[in-house]
mmCIF file of C-alpha atoms in Angstrom:
data_model
loop_
_atom_site.group_PDB
_atom_site.id
_atom_site.type_symbol
_atom_site.label_atom_id
_atom_site.label_comp_id
_atom_site.label_asym_id
_atom_site.label_seq_id
_atom_site.Cartn_x
_atom_site.Cartn_y
_atom_site.Cartn_z
ATOM 1 C CA MET A 1 -1.799 -4.271 -14.118
ATOM 2 C CA ARG A 2 -0.656 -7.738 -15.102
ATOM 3 C CA ARG A 3 1.778 -9.376 -12.748
ATOM 4 C CA GLU A 4 4.564 -11.350 -14.436
ATOM 5 C CA LEU A 5 6.610 -12.561 -11.479
ATOM 6 C CA TYR A 6 5.488 -16.193 -11.597
ATOM 7 C CA ASP A 7 5.565 -18.980 -14.167
ATOM 8 C CA ALA A 8 3.706 -22.308 -14.423
ATOM 9 C CA ASP A 9 5.882 -24.021 -11.809
ATOM 10 C CA HIS A 10 5.065 -21.372 -9.217
ATOM 11 C CA GLU A 11 1.347 -21.594 -9.933
ATOM 12 C CA ALA A 12 1.471 -25.379 -9.640
ATOM 13 C CA PHE A 13 3.184 -24.939 -6.280
ATOM 14 C CA ARG A 14 0.461 -22.452 -5.318
ATOM 15 C CA SER A 15 -2.135 -25.185 -5.812
ATOM 16 C CA VAL A 16 -0.201 -27.482 -3.479
ATOM 17 C CA VAL A 17 0.071 -24.738 -0.870
ATOM 18 C CA ALA A 18 -3.618 -23.821 -1.158
ATOM 19 C CA GLU A 19 -4.614 -27.432 -0.552
ATOM 20 C CA PHE A 20 -2.306 -27.630 2.463
ATOM 21 C CA VAL A 21 -3.682 -24.381 3.878
ATOM 22 C CA GLU A 22 -7.283 -25.557 3.502
ATOM 23 C CA ARG A 23 -6.533 -28.880 5.189
ATOM 24 C CA GLU A 24 -3.899 -28.074 7.809
ATOM 25 C CA VAL A 25 -4.209 -24.363 8.595
ATOM 26 C CA THR A 26 -7.649 -22.782 8.247
ATOM 27 C CA PRO A 27 -9.483 -25.216 10.576
ATOM 28 C CA HIS A 28 -7.009 -24.547 13.404
ATOM 29 C CA LEU A 29 -6.491 -20.773 13.343
ATOM 30 C CA ALA A 30 -8.892 -19.914 16.166
ATOM 31 C CA ARG A 31 -7.564 -22.692 18.402
ATOM 32 C CA TRP A 32 -3.958 -21.636 17.817
ATOM 33 C CA ASP A 33 -4.819 -18.117 18.929
ATOM 34 C CA GLU A 34 -6.526 -19.440 22.060
ATOM 35 C CA GLN A 35 -3.669 -21.732 23.073
ATOM 36 C CA ARG A 36 -1.036 -19.155 22.029
ATOM 37 C CA LEU A 37 0.867 -21.845 20.151
ATOM 38 C CA ILE A 38 0.901 -23.515 16.737
ATOM 39 C CA ASP A 39 0.681 -27.296 16.809
ATOM 40 C CA ARG A 40 3.971 -29.097 16.323
ATOM 41 C CA GLU A 41 2.170 -31.443 13.945
ATOM 42 C CA THR A 42 1.604 -28.526 11.574
ATOM 43 C CA TRP A 43 5.356 -28.156 11.160
ATOM 44 C CA LEU A 44 5.697 -31.860 10.402
ATOM 45 C CA ALA A 45 2.806 -31.734 7.932
ATOM 46 C CA ALA A 46 4.427 -28.791 6.153
ATOM 47 C CA GLY A 47 7.662 -30.760 5.950
ATOM 48 C CA ARG A 48 5.875 -33.765 4.469
ATOM 49 C CA GLN A 49 4.111 -31.536 1.950
ATOM 50 C CA GLY A 50 7.400 -29.971 0.844
ATOM 51 C CA ILE A 51 6.451 -26.400 1.710
ATOM 52 C CA LEU A 52 8.896 -26.064 4.601
ATOM 53 C CA GLY A 53 12.642 -26.007 4.157
ATOM 54 C CA LEU A 54 12.450 -24.294 0.772
ATOM 55 C CA ALA A 55 15.710 -22.522 1.599
ATOM 56 C CA ALA A 56 17.623 -25.750 2.278
ATOM 57 C CA PRO A 57 19.670 -27.355 -0.517
ATOM 58 C CA GLU A 58 18.079 -30.351 -2.226
ATOM 59 C CA GLU A 59 20.796 -32.705 -0.981
ATOM 60 C CA TYR A 60 19.586 -31.981 2.552
ATOM 61 C CA GLY A 61 15.920 -32.572 1.774
ATOM 62 C CA GLY A 62 15.004 -28.981 1.010
ATOM 63 C CA GLY A 63 13.626 -27.088 -1.939
ATOM 64 C CA GLY A 64 16.940 -25.863 -3.313
ATOM 65 C CA GLY A 65 16.838 -22.319 -1.973
ATOM 66 C CA THR A 66 17.614 -20.593 -5.280
ATOM 67 C CA ASP A 67 14.207 -19.165 -6.210
ATOM 68 C CA TYR A 68 12.533 -17.009 -3.564
ATOM 69 C CA ARG A 69 9.355 -16.826 -5.615
ATOM 70 C CA PHE A 70 8.244 -20.125 -4.109
ATOM 71 C CA ARG A 71 8.518 -18.613 -0.633
ATOM 72 C CA ALA A 72 6.536 -15.599 -1.844
ATOM 73 C CA VAL A 73 3.761 -17.901 -3.058
ATOM 74 C CA LEU A 74 3.565 -19.489 0.384
ATOM 75 C CA LEU A 75 3.396 -16.104 2.123
ATOM 76 C CA GLU A 76 0.624 -14.982 -0.229
ATOM 77 C CA GLU A 77 -1.488 -18.078 0.364
ATOM 78 C CA LEU A 78 -1.115 -17.802 4.135
ATOM 79 C CA ALA A 79 -2.083 -14.122 3.935
ATOM 80 C CA LYS A 80 -5.296 -14.996 2.110
ATOM 81 C CA VAL A 81 -6.552 -16.906 5.172
ATOM 82 C CA HIS A 82 -4.959 -14.438 7.621
ATOM 83 C CA ALA A 83 -2.562 -17.032 9.059
ATOM 84 C CA THR A 84 -0.132 -14.294 10.056
ATOM 85 C CA SER A 85 1.398 -16.063 13.040
ATOM 86 C CA LEU A 86 2.149 -19.194 11.026
ATOM 87 C CA ALA A 87 3.619 -17.131 8.200
ATOM 88 C CA SER A 88 5.931 -15.376 10.658
ATOM 89 C CA SER A 89 6.992 -18.630 12.317
ATOM 90 C CA PHE A 90 7.719 -20.343 9.001
ATOM 91 C CA SER A 91 9.610 -17.239 7.840
ATOM 92 C CA LEU A 92 11.874 -17.477 10.864
ATOM 93 C CA GLN A 93 12.699 -21.045 9.821
ATOM 94 C CA ASP A 94 13.081 -20.551 6.064
ATOM 95 C CA ASP A 95 14.313 -16.974 5.786
ATOM 96 C CA ILE A 96 16.594 -16.800 8.813
ATOM 97 C CA ALA A 97 17.578 -20.028 10.586
ATOM 98 C CA ILE A 98 18.047 -22.296 7.571
ATOM 99 C CA PRO A 99 19.860 -19.664 5.442
ATOM 100 C CA TYR A 100 22.326 -18.966 8.260
ATOM 101 C CA ILE A 101 23.264 -22.637 8.458
ATOM 102 C CA ARG A 102 23.237 -23.023 4.673
ATOM 103 C CA GLU A 103 25.506 -20.033 4.062
ATOM 104 C CA ILE A 104 27.978 -20.087 6.946
ATOM 105 C CA GLY A 105 27.617 -23.553 8.482
ATOM 106 C CA THR A 106 30.174 -26.316 8.058
ATOM 107 C CA ASP A 107 29.360 -29.389 5.984
ATOM 108 C CA GLU A 108 28.982 -31.342 9.211
ATOM 109 C CA GLN A 109 26.541 -28.779 10.616
ATOM 110 C CA LYS A 110 24.490 -28.860 7.426
ATOM 111 C CA ARG A 111 24.277 -32.657 7.526
ATOM 112 C CA ARG A 112 23.413 -32.590 11.216
ATOM 113 C CA TRP A 113 20.643 -29.993 11.156
ATOM 114 C CA LEU A 114 19.251 -29.124 7.722
ATOM 115 C CA PRO A 115 17.399 -32.372 6.859
ATOM 116 C CA ALA A 116 15.470 -32.297 10.143
ATOM 117 C CA MET A 117 14.760 -28.578 9.763
ATOM 118 C CA ALA A 118 13.379 -29.101 6.258
ATOM 119 C CA ALA A 119 11.207 -31.916 7.617
ATOM 120 C CA GLY A 120 9.806 -29.747 10.410
ATOM 121 C CA GLU A 121 11.379 -32.015 13.022
ATOM 122 C CA LEU A 122 13.743 -29.297 14.254
ATOM 123 C CA ILE A 123 12.491 -25.729 14.698
ATOM 124 C CA GLY A 124 15.004 -22.907 14.555
ATOM 125 C CA ALA A 125 15.229 -19.490 16.170
ATOM 126 C CA ILE A 126 17.701 -16.643 16.330
ATOM 127 C CA ALA A 127 18.434 -14.846 19.593
ATOM 128 C CA MET A 128 19.725 -11.313 19.171
ATOM 129 C CA THR A 129 17.507 -8.976 21.200
ATOM 130 C CA GLU A 130 18.115 -8.591 24.922
ATOM 131 C CA PRO A 131 16.334 -6.681 27.674
ATOM 132 C CA GLY A 132 17.504 -3.104 27.286
ATOM 133 C CA THR A 133 19.199 -3.473 23.886
ATOM 134 C CA GLY A 134 16.483 -3.539 21.210
ATOM 135 C CA SER A 135 18.009 -2.463 17.894
ATOM 136 C CA ASP A 136 21.321 -1.616 19.584
ATOM 137 C CA LEU A 137 23.057 -4.917 18.933
ATOM 138 C CA LYS A 138 26.409 -3.535 20.080
ATOM 139 C CA GLY A 139 24.885 -3.360 23.554
ATOM 140 C CA ILE A 140 24.506 -7.145 23.755
ATOM 141 C CA ARG A 141 25.664 -8.462 27.124
ATOM 142 C CA THR A 142 25.198 -12.203 26.694
ATOM 143 C CA ALA A 143 28.775 -13.442 27.005
ATOM 144 C CA ALA A 144 30.606 -16.591 25.962
ATOM 145 C CA ARG A 145 33.816 -17.564 27.746
ATOM 146 C CA GLN A 146 36.169 -19.971 26.017
ATOM 147 C CA VAL A 147 36.958 -23.233 27.804
ATOM 148 C CA PRO A 148 38.566 -26.456 26.564
ATOM 149 C CA GLY A 149 36.382 -27.853 23.801
ATOM 150 C CA GLY A 150 33.934 -24.985 23.565
ATOM 151 C CA TRP A 151 32.311 -21.959 25.175
ATOM 152 C CA VAL A 152 30.325 -21.265 28.337
ATOM 153 C CA VAL A 153 27.436 -18.870 27.730
ATOM 154 C CA ASN A 154 25.671 -16.645 30.272
ATOM 155 C CA GLY A 155 22.983 -14.087 29.639
ATOM 156 C CA ALA A 156 19.363 -13.571 28.610
ATOM 157 C CA LYS A 157 17.416 -12.856 25.436
ATOM 158 C CA THR A 158 13.896 -11.605 24.871
ATOM 159 C CA PHE A 159 11.275 -11.260 22.092
ATOM 160 C CA ILE A 160 12.527 -14.500 20.537
ATOM 161 C CA THR A 161 10.234 -15.821 17.800
ATOM 162 C CA ASN A 162 9.728 -19.612 18.008
ATOM 163 C CA GLY A 163 11.297 -19.281 21.449
ATOM 164 C CA ILE A 164 9.180 -21.922 23.172
ATOM 165 C CA GLN A 165 9.248 -24.615 20.496
ATOM 166 C CA SER A 166 12.717 -24.020 19.070
ATOM 167 C CA ASP A 167 15.212 -26.877 19.065
ATOM 168 C CA LEU A 168 18.137 -24.861 17.699
ATOM 169 C CA VAL A 169 18.770 -21.256 18.738
ATOM 170 C CA ILE A 170 21.378 -19.267 16.828
ATOM 171 C CA THR A 171 22.616 -17.096 19.684
ATOM 172 C CA VAL A 172 24.546 -13.849 19.314
ATOM 173 C CA ALA A 173 27.098 -13.715 22.124
ATOM 174 C CA ARG A 174 30.021 -11.511 23.062
ATOM 175 C CA THR A 175 33.105 -13.725 22.736
ATOM 176 C CA ASP A 176 35.661 -10.945 23.198
ATOM 177 C CA PRO A 177 34.761 -8.224 25.713
ATOM 178 C CA ASP A 178 37.402 -5.922 24.230
ATOM 179 C CA GLY A 179 36.813 -6.778 20.592
ATOM 180 C CA GLY A 180 34.346 -4.042 19.707
ATOM 181 C CA ALA A 181 32.292 -4.924 16.640
ATOM 182 C CA ALA A 182 34.595 -7.912 16.085
ATOM 183 C CA GLY A 183 33.871 -9.263 19.552
ATOM 184 C CA PHE A 184 30.620 -11.083 18.719
ATOM 185 C CA SER A 185 30.035 -14.602 17.445
ATOM 186 C CA LEU A 186 27.146 -16.920 16.590
ATOM 187 C CA LEU A 187 26.714 -20.070 18.680
ATOM 188 C CA VAL A 188 24.025 -22.693 18.078
ATOM 189 C CA VAL A 189 22.427 -23.640 21.384
ATOM 190 C CA GLU A 190 20.384 -26.845 21.368
ATOM 191 C CA ARG A 191 17.195 -27.499 23.314
ATOM 192 C CA ASP A 192 18.516 -29.909 25.944
ATOM 193 C CA MET A 193 21.835 -28.265 26.755
ATOM 194 C CA PRO A 194 22.201 -27.982 30.562
ATOM 195 C CA GLY A 195 21.640 -24.454 31.820
ATOM 196 C CA PHE A 196 19.544 -23.381 28.825
ATOM 197 C CA SER A 197 15.917 -22.618 29.703
ATOM 198 C CA ARG A 198 12.847 -20.749 28.524
ATOM 199 C CA GLY A 199 11.413 -17.898 30.466
ATOM 200 C CA ARG A 200 7.913 -16.525 29.929
ATOM 201 C CA LYS A 201 5.897 -17.091 26.806
ATOM 202 C CA LEU A 202 5.248 -13.425 26.128
ATOM 203 C CA ASP A 203 1.724 -11.997 25.887
ATOM 204 C CA LYS A 204 1.775 -9.771 22.807
ATOM 205 C CA VAL A 205 -0.501 -7.182 21.226
ATOM 206 C CA GLY A 206 -0.820 -9.341 18.112
ATOM 207 C CA LEU A 207 0.529 -12.524 16.511
ATOM 208 C CA HIS A 208 -1.082 -14.423 19.344
ATOM 209 C CA ALA A 209 -0.506 -17.907 17.921
ATOM 210 C CA GLN A 210 3.193 -17.284 17.356
ATOM 211 C CA ASP A 211 5.199 -18.340 20.379
ATOM 212 C CA THR A 212 7.547 -15.587 21.503
ATOM 213 C CA ALA A 213 9.649 -16.123 24.591
ATOM 214 C CA GLU A 214 12.416 -15.064 26.908
ATOM 215 C CA LEU A 215 15.520 -17.278 26.925
ATOM 216 C CA VAL A 216 17.954 -17.775 29.794
ATOM 217 C CA TYR A 217 21.571 -18.993 29.554
ATOM 218 C CA GLU A 218 23.179 -20.088 32.831
ATOM 219 C CA ASP A 219 26.642 -21.586 32.319
ATOM 220 C CA VAL A 220 25.533 -23.274 29.097
ATOM 221 C CA PHE A 221 28.379 -25.259 27.559
ATOM 222 C CA VAL A 222 28.354 -24.959 23.760
ATOM 223 C CA PRO A 223 30.884 -27.219 22.016
ATOM 224 C CA ASP A 224 33.195 -25.872 19.334
ATOM 225 C CA GLU A 225 31.312 -27.844 16.681
ATOM 226 C CA ASN A 226 28.293 -25.593 17.368
ATOM 227 C CA VAL A 227 30.117 -22.364 16.524
ATOM 228 C CA LEU A 228 28.404 -21.001 13.388
ATOM 229 C CA GLY A 229 30.842 -19.259 11.105
ATOM 230 C CA ARG A 230 34.016 -17.782 12.492
ATOM 231 C CA ILE A 231 34.663 -16.492 15.997
ATOM 232 C CA GLY A 232 34.446 -12.707 15.958
ATOM 233 C CA GLY A 233 32.530 -12.661 12.683
ATOM 234 C CA GLY A 234 29.076 -12.356 14.186
ATOM 235 C CA PHE A 235 28.234 -8.807 13.143
ATOM 236 C CA GLY A 236 29.473 -9.287 9.605
ATOM 237 C CA GLN A 237 27.487 -12.488 9.265
ATOM 238 C CA LEU A 238 24.355 -10.809 10.611
ATOM 239 C CA ARG A 239 24.732 -7.935 8.185
ATOM 240 C CA GLU A 240 25.073 -10.299 5.233
ATOM 241 C CA MET A 241 21.910 -12.217 6.157
ATOM 242 C CA LEU A 242 19.623 -9.379 7.250
ATOM 243 C CA PRO A 243 18.570 -8.272 3.712
ATOM 244 C CA LEU A 244 16.780 -11.594 3.187
ATOM 245 C CA GLU A 245 14.948 -11.264 6.498
ATOM 246 C CA ARG A 246 13.878 -7.732 5.617
ATOM 247 C CA LEU A 247 12.699 -8.722 2.162
ATOM 248 C CA SER A 248 10.659 -11.489 3.777
ATOM 249 C CA ILE A 249 8.915 -8.889 5.944
ATOM 250 C CA ALA A 250 8.193 -6.762 2.884
ATOM 251 C CA VAL A 251 6.798 -9.685 0.888
ATOM 252 C CA HIS A 252 4.521 -10.613 3.765
ATOM 253 C CA ALA A 253 3.464 -6.975 4.192
ATOM 254 C CA LEU A 254 2.357 -6.686 0.563
ATOM 255 C CA ALA A 255 0.573 -10.033 0.701
ATOM 256 C CA VAL A 256 -1.386 -8.998 3.807
ATOM 257 C CA SER A 257 -2.189 -5.587 2.325
ATOM 258 C CA GLU A 258 -3.608 -7.211 -0.790
ATOM 259 C CA ALA A 259 -5.629 -9.749 1.191
ATOM 260 C CA ILE A 260 -7.167 -7.194 3.565
ATOM 261 C CA LEU A 261 -7.917 -4.809 0.711
ATOM 262 C CA ALA A 262 -9.685 -7.606 -1.185
ATOM 263 C CA ASP A 263 -11.736 -8.433 1.924
ATOM 264 C CA THR A 264 -12.660 -4.787 2.335
ATOM 265 C CA ILE A 265 -13.746 -4.394 -1.281
ATOM 266 C CA GLY A 266 -16.112 -7.320 -0.777
ATOM 267 C CA TYR A 267 -17.385 -5.825 2.466
ATOM 268 C CA VAL A 268 -18.206 -2.360 1.072
ATOM 269 C CA ARG A 269 -19.973 -3.919 -1.895
ATOM 270 C CA ASP A 270 -22.269 -5.887 0.402
ATOM 271 C CA ARG A 271 -22.766 -3.415 3.236
ATOM 272 C CA HIS A 272 -25.491 -0.760 2.939
ATOM 273 C CA ALA A 273 -25.892 2.583 4.723
ATOM 274 C CA PHE A 274 -28.199 5.530 4.087
ATOM 275 C CA GLY A 275 -29.964 3.625 1.357
ATOM 276 C CA GLN A 276 -26.972 2.663 -0.735
ATOM 277 C CA ARG A 277 -23.923 0.444 -0.754
ATOM 278 C CA LEU A 278 -20.855 1.697 1.063
ATOM 279 C CA ALA A 279 -19.058 1.159 -2.231
ATOM 280 C CA ASP A 280 -21.217 3.829 -3.875
ATOM 281 C CA PHE A 281 -20.017 6.660 -1.620
ATOM 282 C CA GLN A 282 -17.388 8.872 -3.198
ATOM 283 C CA ASN A 283 -15.225 8.742 -0.070
ATOM 284 C CA THR A 284 -15.189 4.936 -0.187
ATOM 285 C CA GLN A 285 -14.155 4.953 -3.820
ATOM 286 C CA PHE A 286 -11.424 7.503 -3.170
ATOM 287 C CA GLU A 287 -10.087 5.433 -0.257
ATOM 288 C CA LEU A 288 -10.076 2.255 -2.345
ATOM 289 C CA ALA A 289 -8.480 4.039 -5.294
ATOM 290 C CA GLU A 290 -5.631 5.369 -3.181
ATOM 291 C CA MET A 291 -5.011 2.061 -1.440
ATOM 292 C CA GLN A 292 -5.135 0.048 -4.660
ATOM 293 C CA THR A 293 -2.672 2.416 -6.287
ATOM 294 C CA GLU A 294 -0.245 2.366 -3.354
ATOM 295 C CA VAL A 295 -0.386 -1.419 -3.076
ATOM 296 C CA SER A 296 0.184 -1.805 -6.825
ATOM 297 C CA ILE A 297 3.211 0.495 -6.702
ATOM 298 C CA GLY A 298 4.595 -1.331 -3.661
ATOM 299 C CA ARG A 299 4.064 -4.667 -5.409
ATOM 300 C CA VAL A 300 6.215 -3.587 -8.361
ATOM 301 C CA PHE A 301 9.114 -2.633 -6.089
ATOM 302 C CA VAL A 302 8.920 -5.781 -3.953
ATOM 303 C CA ASP A 303 8.632 -8.067 -6.990
ATOM 304 C CA ARG A 304 11.731 -6.403 -8.399
ATOM 305 C CA ALA A 305 13.527 -6.993 -5.089
ATOM 306 C CA ILE A 306 12.584 -10.692 -5.213
ATOM 307 C CA LEU A 307 14.145 -11.011 -8.654
ATOM 308 C CA ALA A 308 17.225 -9.126 -7.440
ATOM 309 C CA LEU A 309 17.577 -11.581 -4.557
ATOM 310 C CA ASN A 310 17.329 -14.516 -6.958
ATOM 311 C CA ALA A 311 20.066 -12.944 -9.071
ATOM 312 C CA GLY A 312 22.298 -12.322 -6.043
ATOM 313 C CA GLU A 313 21.951 -8.560 -6.504
ATOM 314 C CA LEU A 314 19.707 -7.477 -3.613
ATOM 315 C CA THR A 315 21.488 -4.720 -1.732
ATOM 316 C CA GLU A 316 21.252 -3.836 1.936
ATOM 317 C CA VAL A 317 19.758 -0.482 0.964
ATOM 318 C CA ASP A 318 17.082 -1.884 -1.356
ATOM 319 C CA ALA A 319 16.102 -4.431 1.305
ATOM 320 C CA ALA A 320 15.816 -1.619 3.845
ATOM 321 C CA MET A 321 13.640 0.382 1.444
ATOM 322 C CA ALA A 322 11.368 -2.600 0.846
ATOM 323 C CA LYS A 323 11.074 -3.360 4.556
ATOM 324 C CA TRP A 324 10.188 0.101 5.845
ATOM 325 C CA TRP A 325 7.934 1.004 2.938
ATOM 326 C CA GLY A 326 6.147 -2.347 2.959
ATOM 327 C CA ALA A 327 5.630 -2.318 6.719
ATOM 328 C CA ASP A 328 4.349 1.259 6.723
ATOM 329 C CA LEU A 329 2.103 0.535 3.753
ATOM 330 C CA GLN A 330 0.632 -2.512 5.485
ATOM 331 C CA ASN A 331 -0.198 -0.477 8.577
ATOM 332 C CA ARG A 332 -1.777 2.312 6.518
ATOM 333 C CA VAL A 333 -3.875 -0.066 4.457
ATOM 334 C CA VAL A 334 -5.098 -2.087 7.423
ATOM 335 C CA ASP A 335 -5.986 1.074 9.349
ATOM 336 C CA ARG A 336 -7.951 2.556 6.456
ATOM 337 C CA CYS A 337 -9.699 -0.740 5.737
ATOM 338 C CA LEU A 338 -10.720 -1.000 9.383
ATOM 339 C CA GLN A 339 -12.221 2.490 9.154
ATOM 340 C CA LEU A 340 -14.288 1.434 6.148
ATOM 341 C CA HIS A 341 -15.630 -1.486 8.187
ATOM 342 C CA GLY A 342 -16.857 0.912 10.864
ATOM 343 C CA GLY A 343 -17.647 -0.683 14.217
ATOM 344 C CA TYR A 344 -17.395 -4.162 12.746
ATOM 345 C CA GLY A 345 -13.753 -3.526 11.980
ATOM 346 C CA PHE A 346 -13.089 -3.315 15.699
ATOM 347 C CA MET A 347 -14.471 -6.831 16.207
ATOM 348 C CA LEU A 348 -11.912 -9.643 16.205
ATOM 349 C CA GLU A 349 -14.354 -11.904 14.377
ATOM 350 C CA TYR A 350 -13.502 -9.862 11.274
ATOM 351 C CA PRO A 351 -10.082 -10.448 9.672
ATOM 352 C CA VAL A 352 -9.349 -6.729 9.487
ATOM 353 C CA GLY A 353 -9.509 -6.462 13.295
ATOM 354 C CA ARG A 354 -6.986 -9.238 13.751
ATOM 355 C CA ALA A 355 -4.838 -7.814 10.957
ATOM 356 C CA TYR A 356 -4.799 -4.478 12.794
ATOM 357 C CA GLN A 357 -3.290 -6.192 15.841
ATOM 358 C CA ASP A 358 -0.775 -8.200 13.858
ATOM 359 C CA ALA A 359 0.438 -5.408 11.582
ATOM 360 C CA ARG A 360 1.995 -3.160 14.193
ATOM 361 C CA ILE A 361 5.042 -5.326 14.865
ATOM 362 C CA GLN A 362 6.077 -5.151 11.208
ATOM 363 C CA ARG A 363 7.464 -1.653 11.756
ATOM 364 C CA ILE A 364 9.612 -2.899 14.660
ATOM 365 C CA PHE A 365 11.103 -6.328 14.067
ATOM 366 C CA GLY A 366 13.749 -7.094 11.473
ATOM 367 C CA GLY A 367 15.216 -3.739 12.426
ATOM 368 C CA ALA A 368 12.943 -0.854 13.347
ATOM 369 C CA ASN A 369 11.847 1.306 10.425
ATOM 370 C CA GLU A 370 13.906 4.163 11.830
ATOM 371 C CA ILE A 371 16.997 1.974 11.454
ATOM 372 C CA MET A 372 15.975 1.220 7.852
ATOM 373 C CA LYS A 373 15.805 4.942 7.105
ATOM 374 C CA GLN A 374 19.215 5.445 8.680
ATOM 375 C CA ILE A 375 20.692 2.737 6.441
ATOM 376 C CA ILE A 376 19.169 4.426 3.402
ATOM 377 C CA GLY A 377 20.163 7.904 4.541
ATOM 378 C CA ARG A 378 23.773 6.949 5.167
ATOM 379 C CA SER A 379 23.948 5.422 1.688
ATOM 380 C CA ILE A 380 23.004 8.856 0.344
ATOM 381 C CA VAL A 381 25.139 11.191 2.437
ATOM 382 C CA GLY A 382 27.724 8.856 3.976
ATOM 383 C CA ARG A 383 28.496 8.073 7.578
ATOM 384 C CA PRO A 384 29.338 10.925 9.983
#
């Protein structure tokens, strides 16, 4: 089936990305996994190459942020070399941190932060999850108390992507203990603010090169000029921005599924057992046929969601559908491809083994898939 999502400009950008990946990414993947951290220089190189900060407006040194297809190209090229941790880290920057500042930041905040973020000089993160809260954001306990000139923040966050290297952390804090859903706000905490510290760099099942950390806030003074959006508007702002994050997960899921399936097709063509190629067994062909069909169907839906986002028409429900279906599909495809590899699939020297580790989180972050189904279900039958 012919894919018609991209035009000549996107394919020209793909060539730029492919050259960057060959030069700056592929040679370092194993070392990044070993050191559990992506080199800071890689962020700067991506900024120089113009493949970071795609979501930032052009006047702030970014790519304009109006056509998500360029971001999709980047995710696809990173998936081809199985640079999953880098793809996730860059997505946090371009699909979450920068869009928050672009959409709800003041002009002064945009001037202060966006050019350096687009250049890879400032790395962003968002701190929502806390020990004991998970998807239950209304259970957030990190509190901000108003004082002259700003807010004093106390609390802790966990599972924070880019947590170790981040320079700006968009922090969800309770600014009104009696405000209910309107009692939360977004505060931008900067790296060197007194009382702000990093806890452990977390040891995860997968995404080993992506730094994920605990964050600690002990009487951190955050000035009023670092309030992002309006006080009390935190939940509404999060809800408005989450569809983009969830679409990003879906785009990455389809890209990884396609890459692992392509690897597996090559493997079964070359591998022999019982006197014939693995590809010649009926079971292998049935497995490949089912996976290729499911991936093709998923690709149509996700491509349509990308165009809807570009047109300003992507709904919360469609983003939830794309996220849960894409994440589940990725896990199914990777699992079945690993089975076709046999014992070699369980070896981390093969991409499918590493993909198996990395895929599992897709069903959890960005809102667990169960939450996605609840969003979809409530759109059908209404809230209780």
